[in-house]
JSON list of C-alpha atoms in Angstrom, two decimals:
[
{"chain": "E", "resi": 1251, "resn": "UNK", "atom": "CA", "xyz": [58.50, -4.68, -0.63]},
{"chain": "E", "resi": 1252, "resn": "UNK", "atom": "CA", "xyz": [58.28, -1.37, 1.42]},
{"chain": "E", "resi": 1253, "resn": "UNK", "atom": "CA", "xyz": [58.13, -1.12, 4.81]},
{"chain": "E", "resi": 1254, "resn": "UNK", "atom": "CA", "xyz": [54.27, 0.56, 4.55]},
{"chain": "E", "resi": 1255, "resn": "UNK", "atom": "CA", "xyz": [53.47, -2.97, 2.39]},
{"chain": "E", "resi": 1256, "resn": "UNK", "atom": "CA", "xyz": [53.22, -4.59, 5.46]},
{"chain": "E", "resi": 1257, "resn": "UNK", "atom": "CA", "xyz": [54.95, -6.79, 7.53]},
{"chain": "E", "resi": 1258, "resn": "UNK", "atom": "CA", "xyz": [57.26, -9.79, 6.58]},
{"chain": "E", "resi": 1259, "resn": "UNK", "atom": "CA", "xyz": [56.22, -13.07, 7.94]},
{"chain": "E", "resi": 1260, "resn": "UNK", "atom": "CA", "xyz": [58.98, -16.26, 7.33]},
{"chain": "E", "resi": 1261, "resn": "UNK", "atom": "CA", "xyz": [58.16, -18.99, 5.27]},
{"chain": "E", "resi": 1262, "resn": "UNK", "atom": "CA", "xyz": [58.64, -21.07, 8.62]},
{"chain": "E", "resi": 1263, "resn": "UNK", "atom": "CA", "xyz": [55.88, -18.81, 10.68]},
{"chain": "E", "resi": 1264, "resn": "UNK", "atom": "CA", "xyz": [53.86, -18.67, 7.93]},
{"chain": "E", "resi": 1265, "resn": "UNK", "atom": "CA", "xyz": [53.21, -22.80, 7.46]},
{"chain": "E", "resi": 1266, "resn": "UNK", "atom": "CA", "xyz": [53.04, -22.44, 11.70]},
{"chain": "E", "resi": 1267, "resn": "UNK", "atom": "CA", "xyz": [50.59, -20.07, 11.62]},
{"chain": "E", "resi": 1268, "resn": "UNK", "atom": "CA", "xyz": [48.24, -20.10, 8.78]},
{"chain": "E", "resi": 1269, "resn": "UNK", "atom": "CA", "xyz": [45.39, -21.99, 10.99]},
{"chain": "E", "resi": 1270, "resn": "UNK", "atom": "CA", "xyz": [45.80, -18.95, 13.04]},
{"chain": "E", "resi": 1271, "resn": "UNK", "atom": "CA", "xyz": [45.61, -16.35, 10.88]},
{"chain": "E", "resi": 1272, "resn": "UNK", "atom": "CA", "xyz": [42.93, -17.55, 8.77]},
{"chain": "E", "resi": 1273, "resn": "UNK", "atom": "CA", "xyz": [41.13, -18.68, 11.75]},
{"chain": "E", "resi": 1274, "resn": "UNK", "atom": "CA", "xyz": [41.12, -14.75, 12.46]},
{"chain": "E", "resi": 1275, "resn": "UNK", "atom": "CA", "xyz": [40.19, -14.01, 8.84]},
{"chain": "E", "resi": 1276, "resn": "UNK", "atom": "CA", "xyz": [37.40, -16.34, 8.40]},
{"chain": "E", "resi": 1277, "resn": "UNK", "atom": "CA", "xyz": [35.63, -15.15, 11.46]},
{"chain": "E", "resi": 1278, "resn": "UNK", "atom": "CA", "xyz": [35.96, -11.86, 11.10]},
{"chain": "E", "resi": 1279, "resn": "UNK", "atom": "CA", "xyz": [34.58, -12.11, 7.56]},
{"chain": "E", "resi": 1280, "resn": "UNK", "atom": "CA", "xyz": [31.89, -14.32, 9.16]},
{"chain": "E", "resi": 1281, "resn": "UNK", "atom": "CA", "xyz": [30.73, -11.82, 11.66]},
{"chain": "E", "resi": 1282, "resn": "UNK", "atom": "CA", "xyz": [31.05, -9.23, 9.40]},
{"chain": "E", "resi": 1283, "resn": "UNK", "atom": "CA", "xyz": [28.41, -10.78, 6.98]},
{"chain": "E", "resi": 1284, "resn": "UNK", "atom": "CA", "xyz": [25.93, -11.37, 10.05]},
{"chain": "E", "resi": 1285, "resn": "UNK", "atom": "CA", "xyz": [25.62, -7.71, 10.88]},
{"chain": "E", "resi": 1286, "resn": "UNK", "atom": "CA", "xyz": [22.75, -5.02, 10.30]},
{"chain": "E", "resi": 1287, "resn": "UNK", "atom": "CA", "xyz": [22.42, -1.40, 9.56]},
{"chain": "E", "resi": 1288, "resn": "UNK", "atom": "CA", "xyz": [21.60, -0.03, 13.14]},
{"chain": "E", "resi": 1289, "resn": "UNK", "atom": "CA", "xyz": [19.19, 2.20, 11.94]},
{"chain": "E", "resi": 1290, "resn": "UNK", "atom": "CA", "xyz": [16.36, 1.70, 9.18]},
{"chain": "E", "resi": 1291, "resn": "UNK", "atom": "CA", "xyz": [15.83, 3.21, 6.41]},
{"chain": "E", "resi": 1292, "resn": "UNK", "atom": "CA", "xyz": [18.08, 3.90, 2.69]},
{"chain": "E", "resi": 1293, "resn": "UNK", "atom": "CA", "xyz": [20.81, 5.87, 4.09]},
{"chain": "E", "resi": 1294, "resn": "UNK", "atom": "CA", "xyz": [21.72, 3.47, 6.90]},
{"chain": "E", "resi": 1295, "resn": "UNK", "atom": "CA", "xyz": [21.95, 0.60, 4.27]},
{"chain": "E", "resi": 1296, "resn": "UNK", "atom": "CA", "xyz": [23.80, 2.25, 2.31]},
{"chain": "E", "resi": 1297, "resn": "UNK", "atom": "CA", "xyz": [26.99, 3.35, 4.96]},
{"chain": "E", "resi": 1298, "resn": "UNK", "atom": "CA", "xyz": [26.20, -0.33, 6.39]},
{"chain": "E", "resi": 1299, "resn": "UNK", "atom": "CA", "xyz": [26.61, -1.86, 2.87]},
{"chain": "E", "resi": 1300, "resn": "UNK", "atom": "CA", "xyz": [30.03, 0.01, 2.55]},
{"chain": "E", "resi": 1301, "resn": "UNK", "atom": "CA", "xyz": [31.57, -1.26, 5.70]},
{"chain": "E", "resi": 1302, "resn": "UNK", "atom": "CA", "xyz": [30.91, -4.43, 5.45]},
{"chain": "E", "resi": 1303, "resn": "UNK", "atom": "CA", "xyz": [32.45, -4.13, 1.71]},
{"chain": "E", "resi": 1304, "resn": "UNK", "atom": "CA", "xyz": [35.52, -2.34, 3.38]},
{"chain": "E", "resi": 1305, "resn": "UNK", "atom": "CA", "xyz": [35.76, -4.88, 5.76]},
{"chain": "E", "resi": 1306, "resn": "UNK", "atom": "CA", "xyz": [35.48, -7.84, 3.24]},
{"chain": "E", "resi": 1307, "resn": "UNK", "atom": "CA", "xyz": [38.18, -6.06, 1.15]},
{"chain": "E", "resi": 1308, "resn": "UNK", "atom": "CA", "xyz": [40.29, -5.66, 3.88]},
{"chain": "E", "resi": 1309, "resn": "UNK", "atom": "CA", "xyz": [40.20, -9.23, 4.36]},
{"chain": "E", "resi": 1310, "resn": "UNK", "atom": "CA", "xyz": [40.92, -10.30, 1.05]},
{"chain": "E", "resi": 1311, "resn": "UNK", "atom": "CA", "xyz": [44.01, -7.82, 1.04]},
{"chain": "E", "resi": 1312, "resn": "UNK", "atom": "CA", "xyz": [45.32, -9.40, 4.48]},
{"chain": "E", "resi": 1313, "resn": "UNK", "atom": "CA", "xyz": [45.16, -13.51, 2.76]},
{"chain": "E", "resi": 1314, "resn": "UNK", "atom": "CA", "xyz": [46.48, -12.05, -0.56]},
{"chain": "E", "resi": 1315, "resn": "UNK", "atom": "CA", "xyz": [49.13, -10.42, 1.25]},
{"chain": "E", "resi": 1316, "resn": "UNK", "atom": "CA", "xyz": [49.94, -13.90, 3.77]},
{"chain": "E", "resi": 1317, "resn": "UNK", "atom": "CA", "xyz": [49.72, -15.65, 0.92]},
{"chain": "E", "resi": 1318, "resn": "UNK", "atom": "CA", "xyz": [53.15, -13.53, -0.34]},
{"chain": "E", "resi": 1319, "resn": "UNK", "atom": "CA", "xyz": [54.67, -13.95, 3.03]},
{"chain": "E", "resi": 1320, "resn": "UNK", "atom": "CA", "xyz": [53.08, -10.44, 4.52]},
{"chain": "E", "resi": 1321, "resn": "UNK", "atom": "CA", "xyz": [50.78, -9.41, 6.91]},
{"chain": "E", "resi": 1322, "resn": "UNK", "atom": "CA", "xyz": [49.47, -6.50, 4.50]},
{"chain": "E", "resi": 1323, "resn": "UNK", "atom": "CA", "xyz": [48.98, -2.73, 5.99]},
{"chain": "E", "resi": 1324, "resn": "UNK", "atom": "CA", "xyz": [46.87, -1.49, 4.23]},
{"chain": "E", "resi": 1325, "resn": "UNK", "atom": "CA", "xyz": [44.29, -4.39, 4.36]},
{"chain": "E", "resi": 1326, "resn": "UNK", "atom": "CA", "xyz": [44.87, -4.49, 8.20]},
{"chain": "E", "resi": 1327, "resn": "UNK", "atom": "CA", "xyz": [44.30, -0.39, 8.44]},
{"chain": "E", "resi": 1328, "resn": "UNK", "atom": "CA", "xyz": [41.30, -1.19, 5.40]},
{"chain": "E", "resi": 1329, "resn": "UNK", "atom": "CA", "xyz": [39.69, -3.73, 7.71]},
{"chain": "E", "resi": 1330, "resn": "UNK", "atom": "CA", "xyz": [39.77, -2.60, 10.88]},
{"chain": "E", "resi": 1331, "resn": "UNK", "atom": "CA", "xyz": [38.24, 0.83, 10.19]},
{"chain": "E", "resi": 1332, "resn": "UNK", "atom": "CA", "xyz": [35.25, -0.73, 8.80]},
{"chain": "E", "resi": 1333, "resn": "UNK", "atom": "CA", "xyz": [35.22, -3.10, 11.59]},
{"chain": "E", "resi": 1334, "resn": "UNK", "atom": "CA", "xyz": [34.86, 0.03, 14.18]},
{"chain": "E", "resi": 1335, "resn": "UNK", "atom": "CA", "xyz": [32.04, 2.06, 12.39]},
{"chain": "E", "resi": 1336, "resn": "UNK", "atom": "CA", "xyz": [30.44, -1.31, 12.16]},
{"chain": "E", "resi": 1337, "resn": "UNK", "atom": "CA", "xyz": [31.16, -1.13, 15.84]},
{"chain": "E", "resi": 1338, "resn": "UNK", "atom": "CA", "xyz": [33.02, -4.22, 15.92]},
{"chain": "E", "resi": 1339, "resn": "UNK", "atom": "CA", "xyz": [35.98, -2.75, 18.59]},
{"chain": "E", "resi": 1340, "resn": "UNK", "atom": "CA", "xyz": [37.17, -5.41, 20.23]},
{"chain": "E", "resi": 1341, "resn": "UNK", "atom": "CA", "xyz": [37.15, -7.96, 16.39]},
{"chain": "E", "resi": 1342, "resn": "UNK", "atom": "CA", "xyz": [39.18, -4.86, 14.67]},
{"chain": "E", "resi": 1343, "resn": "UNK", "atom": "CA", "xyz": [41.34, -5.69, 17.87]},
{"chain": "E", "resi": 1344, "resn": "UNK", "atom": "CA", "xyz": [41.63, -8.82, 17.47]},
{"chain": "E", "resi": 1345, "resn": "UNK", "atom": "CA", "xyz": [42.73, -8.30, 13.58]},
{"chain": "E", "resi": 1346, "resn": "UNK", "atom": "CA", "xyz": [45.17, -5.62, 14.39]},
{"chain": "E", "resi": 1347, "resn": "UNK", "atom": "CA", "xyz": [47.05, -8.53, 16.85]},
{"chain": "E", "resi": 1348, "resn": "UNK", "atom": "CA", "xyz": [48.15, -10.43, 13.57]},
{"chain": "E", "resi": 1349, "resn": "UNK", "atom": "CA", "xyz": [50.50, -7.32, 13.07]},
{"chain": "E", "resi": 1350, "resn": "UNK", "atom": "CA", "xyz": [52.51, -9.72, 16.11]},
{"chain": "E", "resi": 1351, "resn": "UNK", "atom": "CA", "xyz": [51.41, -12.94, 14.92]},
{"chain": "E", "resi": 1352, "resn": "UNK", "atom": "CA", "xyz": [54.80, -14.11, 14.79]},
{"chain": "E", "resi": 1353, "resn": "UNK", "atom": "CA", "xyz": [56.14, -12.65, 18.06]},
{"chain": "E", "resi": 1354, "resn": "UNK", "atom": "CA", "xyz": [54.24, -15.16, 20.27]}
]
């Protein structure tokens, strides 16, 4: 694994935190789903439509990488852009804290 794979979680952390972290997951993926383009019309559907599949990718790459004892980078980065032009600041926040999820 390379360092821009993401971050290593411990077996140990990862059985201590899972609740946690899919907690996050599952409610970010949750709001995420809820949302509507701010604007009417095609074009605004479309760019909607895209970050909320960015967002729901990202997601999927952050529990396939926990689920190999990682928080994964590039799902994390993935996620949390779509989350802001969704403008869902403070939940891409809130995902980007699972980079420490062991620290606590």
């Amino acid at each position: 694994m390379t360092q821009s794979a993401g971050k290593a979680i411990s077996a140990d952390d990862r059985v201590r935190l899972d609740q946690i972290f899919m907690q996050v997951i599952l409610d970010a993926q949750a709001q995420v789903q809820a949302t509507r383009p701010a604007q009417p019309g095609n074009l605004a559907a479309m760019f909607h439509r895209e970050s909320v599949t960015d967002a729901l990718q990202g997601c999927a790459m952050l529990i396939a990488g926990w689920n190999e004892g990682r928080v994964d980078e590039a799902g994390l980065t993935r996620a949390a852009k779509a989350l802001r032009a969704l403008d869902m600041g403070e939940l891409a926040t809130r995902l980007e804290r699972l980079r420490q999820i062991d620290e606590g």
